[in-house]
XYZ file of C-alpha atoms in Angstrom:
609
model
C -10.206 -74.973 -12.825
C -11.359 -76.614 -9.599
C -11.445 -80.419 -9.620
C -14.428 -82.776 -9.557
C -14.767 -84.872 -6.397
C -15.726 -88.552 -6.452
C -15.225 -91.424 -8.877
C -14.454 -90.101 -12.371
C -12.398 -93.048 -13.606
C -13.178 -94.165 -17.163
C -15.092 -90.973 -18.008
C -14.313 -88.955 -21.140
C -12.406 -85.750 -20.550
C -15.036 -83.749 -22.471
C -17.755 -84.923 -20.059
C -15.631 -83.953 -17.053
C -14.928 -80.528 -18.549
C -18.673 -79.933 -18.993
C -19.134 -80.725 -15.299
C -16.178 -78.524 -14.316
C -17.834 -75.601 -16.109
C -20.335 -75.454 -13.220
C -17.597 -73.885 -11.059
C -17.850 -70.765 -13.227
C -21.603 -70.479 -12.631
C -23.344 -68.664 -9.800
C -26.920 -68.364 -8.584
C -28.566 -65.155 -7.433
C -28.876 -64.793 -3.661
C -32.563 -65.806 -3.619
C -32.334 -68.357 -6.459
C -32.381 -71.999 -5.382
C -30.497 -73.268 -8.446
C -29.911 -72.063 -12.021
C -31.191 -73.787 -15.152
C -27.623 -73.700 -16.529
C -26.336 -75.775 -13.593
C -29.154 -78.312 -13.943
C -28.545 -78.703 -17.674
C -24.825 -79.382 -17.092
C -25.642 -81.981 -14.418
C -28.246 -83.635 -16.705
C -25.834 -83.783 -19.643
C -23.227 -85.567 -17.520
C -25.746 -88.006 -16.008
C -27.233 -88.930 -19.379
C -23.786 -89.402 -20.932
C -22.310 -91.498 -18.102
C -25.248 -93.003 -16.192
C -23.791 -91.629 -12.946
C -25.220 -89.223 -10.429
C -23.739 -85.721 -10.312
C -24.175 -83.083 -7.654
C -23.414 -79.443 -6.946
C -23.065 -77.793 -3.534
C -24.008 -74.107 -3.190
C -23.627 -71.706 -0.283
C -26.233 -69.096 0.664
C -24.604 -66.468 -1.528
C -25.158 -68.719 -4.560
C -21.479 -69.640 -4.972
C -20.514 -73.131 -6.138
C -18.454 -74.819 -3.417
C -17.987 -78.325 -4.810
C -19.081 -80.481 -7.764
C -19.041 -84.259 -7.241
C -19.839 -87.561 -8.987
C -21.347 -90.792 -7.538
C -22.462 -94.202 -8.744
C -26.023 -94.717 -9.984
C -27.183 -96.465 -6.800
C -25.264 -94.384 -4.319
C -24.509 -90.707 -3.810
C -20.937 -90.073 -2.640
C -21.002 -86.980 -0.439
C -17.672 -85.281 0.359
C -17.377 -84.003 3.923
C -17.553 -80.248 3.448
C -16.257 -78.020 6.226
C -18.338 -75.143 7.541
C -17.671 -72.320 9.999
C -21.233 -72.552 11.305
C -21.913 -74.239 14.608
C -24.254 -77.191 15.116
C -26.813 -74.728 16.439
C -27.523 -73.733 12.828
C -27.891 -75.248 9.404
C -24.638 -75.706 7.483
C -25.399 -72.883 5.049
C -24.966 -75.339 2.134
C -27.561 -76.924 -0.173
C -26.995 -79.986 -2.355
C -28.677 -80.463 -5.740
C -28.024 -83.832 -7.425
C -29.335 -85.978 -10.262
C -31.078 -89.370 -10.343
C -30.669 -91.388 -13.565
C -33.820 -93.052 -14.858
C -36.088 -90.067 -14.266
C -36.976 -90.763 -10.603
C -36.660 -87.460 -8.730
C -37.806 -88.645 -5.314
C -35.259 -88.393 -2.506
C -33.799 -91.749 -1.436
C -33.184 -92.868 2.149
C -29.469 -92.185 1.583
C -30.357 -88.622 0.550
C -32.483 -88.120 3.671
C -29.765 -89.427 6.009
C -27.157 -87.208 4.358
C -29.461 -84.200 4.826
C -29.748 -84.956 8.559
C -26.094 -85.810 9.109
C -24.644 -82.794 7.282
C -27.421 -80.390 8.381
C -27.711 -79.145 4.814
C -29.964 -76.174 4.131
C -31.705 -78.426 1.635
C -31.244 -81.674 -0.296
C -32.707 -81.683 -3.817
C -33.000 -84.578 -6.271
C -33.557 -84.006 -10.001
C -34.686 -86.806 -12.300
C -32.911 -87.253 -15.657
C -34.387 -89.374 -18.471
C -33.468 -89.446 -22.149
C -31.254 -86.412 -21.607
C -34.114 -84.306 -20.209
C -34.821 -83.070 -16.701
C -38.100 -84.482 -15.365
C -38.866 -82.920 -11.971
C -37.313 -81.939 -8.607
C -38.042 -82.925 -5.003
C -36.556 -80.948 -2.108
C -36.041 -82.045 1.508
C -35.625 -79.555 4.380
C -35.176 -80.343 8.082
C -38.251 -79.938 10.278
C -38.781 -80.507 14.043
C -36.476 -82.310 16.472
C -38.158 -85.584 17.459
C -38.013 -87.502 20.754
C -35.319 -89.848 19.394
C -32.948 -86.901 18.947
C -33.263 -86.793 15.128
C -34.914 -84.173 12.971
C -37.887 -85.026 10.834
C -37.831 -83.923 7.206
C -40.328 -81.913 5.171
C -40.543 -82.920 1.495
C -41.507 -80.350 -1.162
C -42.412 -81.125 -4.755
C -42.373 -82.797 -7.208
C -41.733 -79.495 -8.995
C -41.479 -78.932 -12.704
C -37.972 -77.723 -13.497
C -39.334 -74.515 -15.010
C -41.463 -73.788 -11.923
C -39.183 -74.131 -8.905
C -40.648 -71.826 -6.165
C -37.463 -70.069 -5.016
C -39.157 -67.815 -2.439
C -41.094 -70.693 -0.875
C -37.971 -72.829 -0.502
C -35.911 -69.960 0.948
C -38.613 -69.172 3.493
C -38.649 -72.848 4.518
C -34.831 -72.876 4.876
C -34.912 -69.780 7.109
C -37.710 -71.319 9.186
C -35.694 -74.555 9.554
C -32.671 -72.563 10.721
C -34.794 -70.929 13.422
C -36.245 -74.298 14.498
C -32.792 -75.852 14.876
C -31.561 -72.920 16.983
C -34.599 -73.190 19.242
C -34.228 -76.973 19.556
C -30.543 -76.721 20.438
C -31.204 -74.095 23.102
C -33.598 -76.509 24.868
C -31.010 -79.255 25.159
C -29.256 -80.006 28.427
C -26.484 -77.659 29.530
C -23.941 -80.478 29.327
C -24.187 -80.318 25.538
C -23.273 -76.632 25.405
C -19.701 -76.093 24.185
C -17.294 -75.706 27.130
C -14.905 -72.787 26.740
C -11.611 -71.766 28.343
C -10.875 -68.035 28.130
C -7.309 -66.889 27.531
C -5.894 -63.401 27.881
C -2.775 -61.291 28.315
C -3.669 -58.980 31.180
C -0.687 -56.653 31.662
C 1.897 -56.429 34.404
C -0.591 -54.782 36.786
C -2.113 -58.262 37.280
C 1.036 -59.916 38.629
C -0.668 -60.809 41.889
C -3.670 -62.473 40.245
C -3.744 -66.280 39.791
C -3.130 -67.256 36.170
C -5.342 -70.349 36.002
C -8.774 -70.951 37.434
C -12.117 -72.622 36.972
C -15.450 -70.968 36.250
C -15.948 -67.393 37.424
C -14.509 -67.809 40.896
C -10.896 -66.758 40.360
C -9.526 -63.958 38.220
C -12.778 -63.370 36.343
C -12.611 -59.507 36.466
C -9.628 -59.686 34.108
C -11.706 -61.401 31.420
C -15.193 -60.328 32.477
C -16.157 -58.813 29.139
C -14.825 -61.803 27.175
C -16.884 -64.027 29.477
C -19.994 -61.966 28.661
C -19.265 -62.279 24.956
C -18.831 -66.053 25.284
C -22.120 -66.304 27.165
C -23.872 -64.240 24.473
C -22.467 -66.571 21.803
C -23.847 -69.627 23.631
C -20.701 -70.998 25.309
C -20.330 -71.997 28.952
C -17.097 -70.750 30.523
C -15.412 -73.531 32.511
C -11.998 -71.955 33.105
C -9.423 -69.384 32.127
C -5.692 -68.965 31.582
C -4.068 -65.528 31.882
C -0.513 -64.275 31.647
C 0.863 -60.954 32.893
C 3.020 -59.497 30.121
C 3.248 -56.204 28.258
C 2.012 -57.624 24.943
C 1.116 -61.027 23.460
C 3.836 -63.287 22.088
C 4.121 -62.846 18.306
C 4.188 -66.577 17.614
C 2.041 -68.244 20.284
C 0.206 -65.357 22.035
C 1.227 -66.900 25.404
C 4.704 -67.840 26.544
C 5.755 -71.475 26.123
C 5.245 -72.300 29.819
C 1.765 -70.804 29.976
C 0.830 -72.477 26.682
C 1.746 -75.823 28.293
C -0.511 -74.893 31.237
C -3.305 -74.233 28.754
C -2.942 -77.719 27.258
C -3.233 -79.219 30.756
C -6.289 -77.079 31.547
C -8.005 -78.269 28.352
C -7.487 -81.886 29.399
C -8.497 -81.275 33.012
C -11.683 -79.333 32.224
C -12.614 -81.303 29.084
C -12.911 -78.044 27.121
C -14.268 -77.939 23.572
C -13.022 -74.485 22.576
C -10.368 -71.976 23.629
C -11.232 -68.282 23.190
C -8.474 -65.646 23.123
C -9.082 -62.067 24.270
C -7.324 -60.463 21.280
C -7.346 -60.847 17.524
C -4.897 -63.583 16.529
C -2.683 -63.288 13.469
C -2.767 -66.085 10.863
C 0.660 -67.254 12.071
C -0.505 -67.349 15.705
C -3.574 -69.388 14.721
C -1.448 -71.954 12.860
C 1.122 -72.239 15.674
C -1.435 -72.483 18.490
C -3.514 -75.047 16.579
C -0.444 -77.299 16.262
C -0.001 -77.218 20.051
C -3.685 -77.664 20.948
C -4.458 -80.387 18.406
C -8.154 -80.811 17.587
C -9.412 -78.322 20.187
C -11.193 -75.475 18.414
C -9.669 -72.015 18.834
C -11.374 -68.661 18.454
C -10.148 -65.126 18.925
C -12.078 -62.094 20.147
C -12.802 -60.915 16.620
C -14.217 -64.230 15.366
C -16.335 -64.472 18.546
C -17.830 -61.007 17.976
C -18.403 -61.825 14.308
C -20.294 -64.994 15.258
C -22.498 -62.965 17.618
C -23.151 -60.359 14.930
C -23.917 -63.100 12.399
C -26.594 -64.549 14.670
C -28.116 -61.162 15.569
C -28.310 -59.427 12.168
C -31.930 -59.634 11.037
C -32.169 -57.173 8.120
C -30.666 -57.451 4.656
C -28.391 -54.486 5.385
C -27.202 -55.950 8.672
C -26.441 -59.339 7.096
C -24.469 -57.682 4.296
C -22.401 -55.686 6.783
C -21.637 -58.768 8.877
C -20.728 -60.830 5.807
C -18.360 -58.069 4.659
C -16.575 -58.081 8.023
C -16.425 -61.900 8.046
C -14.980 -61.983 4.527
C -12.264 -59.464 5.404
C -11.403 -61.484 8.495
C -11.321 -64.827 6.648
C -9.246 -63.807 3.625
C -5.772 -63.779 5.276
C -6.666 -66.813 7.429
C -7.691 -69.266 4.702
C -4.662 -71.548 4.953
C -5.688 -73.267 8.164
C -9.063 -74.261 6.741
C -7.508 -76.642 4.175
C -5.015 -78.588 6.306
C -7.077 -81.742 5.620
C -6.033 -81.593 1.959
C -2.627 -82.276 0.379
C 0.141 -79.686 0.396
C 3.076 -79.017 -1.872
C 4.556 -82.435 -2.734
C 8.195 -83.100 -3.640
C 9.003 -84.267 -7.155
C 9.739 -87.933 -7.849
C 13.112 -89.303 -8.890
C 12.607 -87.990 -12.356
C 10.842 -84.785 -11.316
C 12.347 -81.376 -11.717
C 10.711 -79.659 -8.733
C 7.658 -79.318 -6.502
C 4.266 -80.230 -7.829
C 1.174 -78.297 -6.776
C -1.093 -80.329 -4.480
C -4.871 -80.420 -4.483
C -5.030 -78.397 -1.283
C -2.991 -75.522 -2.673
C -5.190 -75.377 -5.778
C -8.309 -75.353 -3.598
C -6.810 -72.635 -1.385
C -6.036 -70.373 -4.321
C -9.493 -70.871 -5.824
C -11.176 -70.093 -2.510
C -9.111 -66.947 -2.083
C -10.174 -65.816 -5.540
C -13.829 -66.501 -4.689
C -13.505 -64.586 -1.415
C -11.868 -61.586 -3.132
C -14.653 -61.557 -5.711
C -17.304 -61.717 -2.982
C -15.496 -58.983 -1.026
C -15.679 -56.706 -4.058
C -19.395 -57.468 -4.523
C -20.162 -56.760 -0.852
C -18.252 -53.480 -0.888
C -20.287 -52.374 -3.928
C -23.563 -53.302 -2.186
C -22.502 -51.463 0.985
C -21.644 -48.402 -1.125
C -25.177 -48.524 -2.548
C -26.555 -48.595 1.006
C -24.393 -45.601 1.884
C -25.691 -43.750 -1.181
C -29.300 -44.472 -0.165
C -28.584 -43.250 3.357
C -27.049 -40.075 1.935
C -30.212 -39.436 -0.102
C -32.403 -40.076 2.955
C -30.195 -37.794 5.025
C -30.518 -34.949 2.521
C -34.309 -35.373 2.588
C -34.293 -35.177 6.396
C -32.127 -32.067 6.331
C -34.478 -30.368 3.893
C -37.357 -31.126 6.224
C -35.421 -29.330 9.009
C -36.022 -32.164 11.486
C -33.199 -32.201 14.062
C -31.465 -35.568 14.458
C -30.467 -36.967 17.859
C -28.279 -40.091 17.685
C -27.814 -42.588 20.519
C -24.241 -43.789 20.971
C -22.729 -45.820 23.767
C -21.150 -49.021 24.955
C -23.046 -52.207 24.247
C -25.631 -53.132 26.886
C -25.697 -49.576 28.262
C -29.476 -49.418 27.735
C -29.816 -47.542 24.429
C -32.723 -49.656 23.141
C -34.572 -49.450 26.461
C -34.155 -45.667 26.435
C -35.398 -45.518 22.833
C -38.517 -47.433 23.879
C -39.055 -45.128 26.868
C -38.706 -41.886 24.862
C -40.556 -42.954 21.707
C -43.079 -45.528 22.954
C -41.706 -48.096 20.483
C -40.969 -51.770 21.144
C -37.349 -52.189 20.030
C -35.834 -55.473 21.276
C -34.078 -54.785 24.608
C -32.223 -57.581 26.433
C -29.544 -57.734 29.112
C -27.025 -59.050 26.584
C -24.151 -57.661 24.551
C -25.228 -56.567 21.048
C -28.889 -57.453 21.616
C -29.748 -55.234 18.636
C -27.568 -54.492 15.607
C -29.817 -52.886 13.060
C -30.316 -49.097 13.243
C -33.664 -47.844 14.487
C -35.127 -44.356 14.002
C -38.269 -42.865 15.560
C -39.940 -39.456 15.245
C -40.845 -37.858 18.558
C -42.081 -34.508 19.818
C -40.983 -33.220 23.216
C -43.250 -30.153 22.957
C -40.964 -27.955 20.836
C -41.406 -29.538 17.421
C -40.511 -32.893 15.887
C -37.081 -34.485 16.115
C -35.668 -37.811 14.962
C -34.138 -40.279 17.429
C -31.618 -42.665 15.811
C -30.182 -45.693 17.617
C -26.800 -47.103 16.502
C -24.940 -50.371 17.121
C -23.246 -50.551 20.504
C -19.486 -50.098 20.863
C -17.123 -52.410 22.715
C -13.475 -52.516 23.744
C -11.236 -53.853 20.946
C -14.086 -53.524 18.450
C -12.704 -55.145 15.269
C -11.656 -52.597 12.646
C -13.369 -54.654 9.943
C -16.662 -54.301 11.818
C -16.213 -50.534 12.145
C -15.547 -50.332 8.398
C -18.449 -52.648 7.512
C -20.923 -50.788 9.751
C -19.605 -47.349 8.783
C -22.736 -46.592 6.737
C -24.783 -47.189 9.892
C -22.404 -45.630 12.399
C -22.028 -42.465 10.320
C -25.547 -41.532 11.421
C -23.696 -40.207 14.465
C -21.437 -38.093 12.249
C -24.386 -36.260 10.692
C -26.511 -35.893 13.845
C -27.232 -32.511 15.419
C -26.777 -33.950 18.912
C -25.281 -37.141 20.342
C -26.737 -38.792 23.416
C -23.874 -40.777 24.953
C -25.647 -43.479 26.979
C -23.457 -44.630 29.888
C -24.082 -47.608 32.185
C -23.578 -45.836 35.510
C -23.872 -49.149 37.390
C -20.802 -50.597 35.668
C -17.471 -50.344 37.543
C -15.788 -49.969 34.130
C -17.985 -47.034 33.043
C -15.072 -44.581 32.728
C -13.100 -46.976 30.530
C -16.217 -47.641 28.451
C -16.699 -43.908 27.896
C -13.119 -43.674 26.602
C -13.804 -46.492 24.129
C -16.901 -44.706 22.804
C -14.975 -41.446 22.441
C -12.226 -43.220 20.465
C -14.729 -44.765 18.040
C -16.441 -41.399 17.557
C -13.066 -39.882 16.641
C -12.601 -42.684 14.054
C -15.961 -41.671 12.569
C -15.032 -37.935 12.523
C -17.839 -37.305 15.018
C -15.663 -36.399 18.005
C -16.485 -32.689 17.809
C -20.272 -33.140 17.781
C -22.333 -31.699 20.669
C -22.703 -34.463 23.264
C -25.064 -34.937 26.174
C -23.913 -37.649 28.608
C -26.880 -39.719 29.787
C -25.974 -41.812 32.840
C -28.449 -44.681 32.709
C -29.412 -47.256 35.385
C -29.301 -44.722 38.219
C -31.942 -46.860 39.936
C -29.105 -49.358 40.472
C -26.119 -47.037 40.983
C -27.996 -44.328 42.883
C -25.538 -41.802 41.439
C -26.415 -38.090 41.382
C -24.364 -35.958 38.980
C -23.713 -32.257 38.987
C -21.442 -32.013 35.916
C -22.499 -29.871 32.963
C -24.062 -31.475 29.877
C -25.116 -34.614 31.739
C -28.231 -36.145 33.233
C -28.852 -39.216 35.380
C -31.815 -41.373 34.351
C -33.335 -44.811 34.600
C -34.717 -46.009 31.267
C -36.282 -48.955 33.083
C -38.305 -46.960 35.655
C -38.681 -43.673 33.752
C -36.777 -41.620 36.313
C -35.196 -38.436 34.874
C -37.029 -38.592 31.535
C -38.533 -35.114 31.762
C -35.175 -33.583 32.650
C -33.578 -35.441 29.730
C -36.207 -34.147 27.282
C -35.666 -30.606 28.578
C -31.897 -30.842 28.134
C -32.229 -32.328 24.624
C -34.492 -29.448 23.576
C -32.094 -26.933 25.109
C -28.988 -28.435 23.469
C -30.662 -28.544 20.048
C -31.580 -24.883 20.365
C -27.964 -24.059 21.213
C -26.506 -26.294 18.521
C -27.894 -24.448 15.459
C -28.491 -20.899 14.408
C -30.105 -19.308 11.357
C -27.730 -17.250 9.230
C -27.983 -15.420 5.883
C -24.780 -14.308 4.118
C -23.352 -13.218 0.766
C -20.220 -15.286 0.044
C -17.498 -14.808 -2.602
C -18.057 -16.772 -5.820
C -15.036 -18.956 -5.037
C -16.586 -20.334 -1.812
C -17.875 -23.564 -3.325
C -16.070 -25.763 -0.766
C -17.639 -23.859 2.128
C -21.094 -24.121 0.536
C -20.606 -27.899 0.160
C -19.675 -28.120 3.840
C -22.869 -26.284 4.793
C -24.932 -28.671 2.621
C -23.265 -31.629 4.346
C -23.570 -30.408 7.947
C -26.482 -27.956 7.939
C -29.934 -27.282 6.523
C -29.846 -24.993 3.481
C -33.097 -23.141 2.829
C -31.852 -20.825 0.059
C -28.792 -20.848 -2.221
C -28.597 -18.436 -5.171
C -25.609 -17.617 -7.406
C -25.556 -13.862 -8.185
C -23.085 -11.697 -10.092
C -21.894 -10.264 -6.788
C -21.527 -13.597 -4.964
C -23.378 -16.581 -3.503
C -26.450 -15.747 -1.448
C -26.826 -18.445 1.193
C -29.426 -18.891 3.908
C -29.127 -21.906 6.217
C -29.435 -23.314 9.719
C -25.917 -24.343 10.775
C -23.960 -25.266 13.878
C -22.107 -22.547 15.795
C -18.701 -23.486 14.336
C -19.908 -23.186 10.725
C -21.801 -19.990 11.555
C -18.587 -18.344 12.782
C -16.741 -19.447 9.642
C -19.500 -18.134 7.361
C -19.409 -14.735 9.080
C -15.617 -14.611 8.777
C -15.586 -15.333 5.006
C -18.776 -13.488 4.038
C -18.754 -10.359 1.865
C -21.835 -9.285 3.786
C -23.979 -10.701 6.590
C -27.571 -10.269 5.430
C -30.516 -9.522 7.714
């Protein structure tokens, strides 16, 4: 059982156990607090005369339970992975003895200081809960502090969960907007670090800003900019692969420490995913300077960009998988394994180790829950996909490197208004639009952009979305023709498509931004366009129509009765219009791709007219 924080001296063990039982409780995702939690807090407060509090995260999990004196709330300093550009993701619900449920000045200051999602006070009198008042941050005032909106007094049985959640989300947006307006000097200063390979032996290894060596870490610099950092310098090392213990060699790591001091950097961002051991070792050398790797940087960007329930679930799944093996470093502020005293027979388990194990258990439980929810999303997508196939609407999926112009092209072809910005991962959530190019309706589906070293956990988490490409009739591979790294970017996209079992799908290469590159292509299955100006759109529509006509053919066959696996394949990849089991075989009529058509003819008892 997790321990109670705060002053619990002189309190009966039975009262403490009742408070500890809150750790086994959990609120629904859109529930502000459960009645069971409030009753346990009220019981403790009535029995002891002391304030009690519970801290919940946005998933409804109990993070900490604490106790304070009647005239003062003792708030433990909880750590959060969120930046100061957002709320902490934690809400505090605590009791007031004597029945007064109004927030005190101490409560208000704690709300501001900790950037809680919400601070709630619940009055307790004669063992009963009276009412609740909730405080949520409002606008940033001229003195640099946020004002506070107060909600309630609410009856305990009538807490408006939806209203409070909407206010929390609005406060999060206000804080982001307020932070973005602050002076550039307050933006976190980042040093980028990378292992660049022996082909970069002639390139300086340390530099400031984007003036020296930036092509080696150009994409990492774009990611840092998207995440809201300002790049003030970089450290690179030419070597075949990163050091297993420290990523960089000992000499270059010393150079990094000097660069941090010289440039007054707040964070160091590494261009690869760091192992848990590397994180621990590097953190010892760098002290209090924050470290991030490429994966955690991309996850932070995704976390800020996901706007739908599905997108947030997928990002949280990837974050949970990333965090699970890296939990140890997040509890270094708590005690470790302590040696036994003179009369002890061995090591005793410290508070930090107990906390670490509990948090790992909570994360594993949440990981299981998220995987089940993602599976439900996949099932819904499968049902929707079957419905689309029955309607015989061809599906054209956009794939490509991030910031290649997929959303802009979607807007140009469909007349929609999908968000399109000159940033990496400007849009994450899938978008589909019905269009008609003059030869019948078809469905355009946009997918999340790819990137070099795309974290495997993200590919797995977004598989339900990315598999739209696997089931499409035609893939439009959008390429940024103005990028000097376009060939390498195309290879990355091809590799991800192979991971998704979509590498054999018909592909039309669409070279976008030709108004900038001026490139004219003559290769087969390609077209040069400008989504911004509209150049090449008619040719693109013509080629899409042509490729779709080539991609599928109508076929009617009589198959042996033992061809169930082949029939299932046709249902998965084609559009079945008739399937009848006869004594002589399986009569099947479907629109299929050319590969499946050839296989059906080869295994058929008879090809029907």
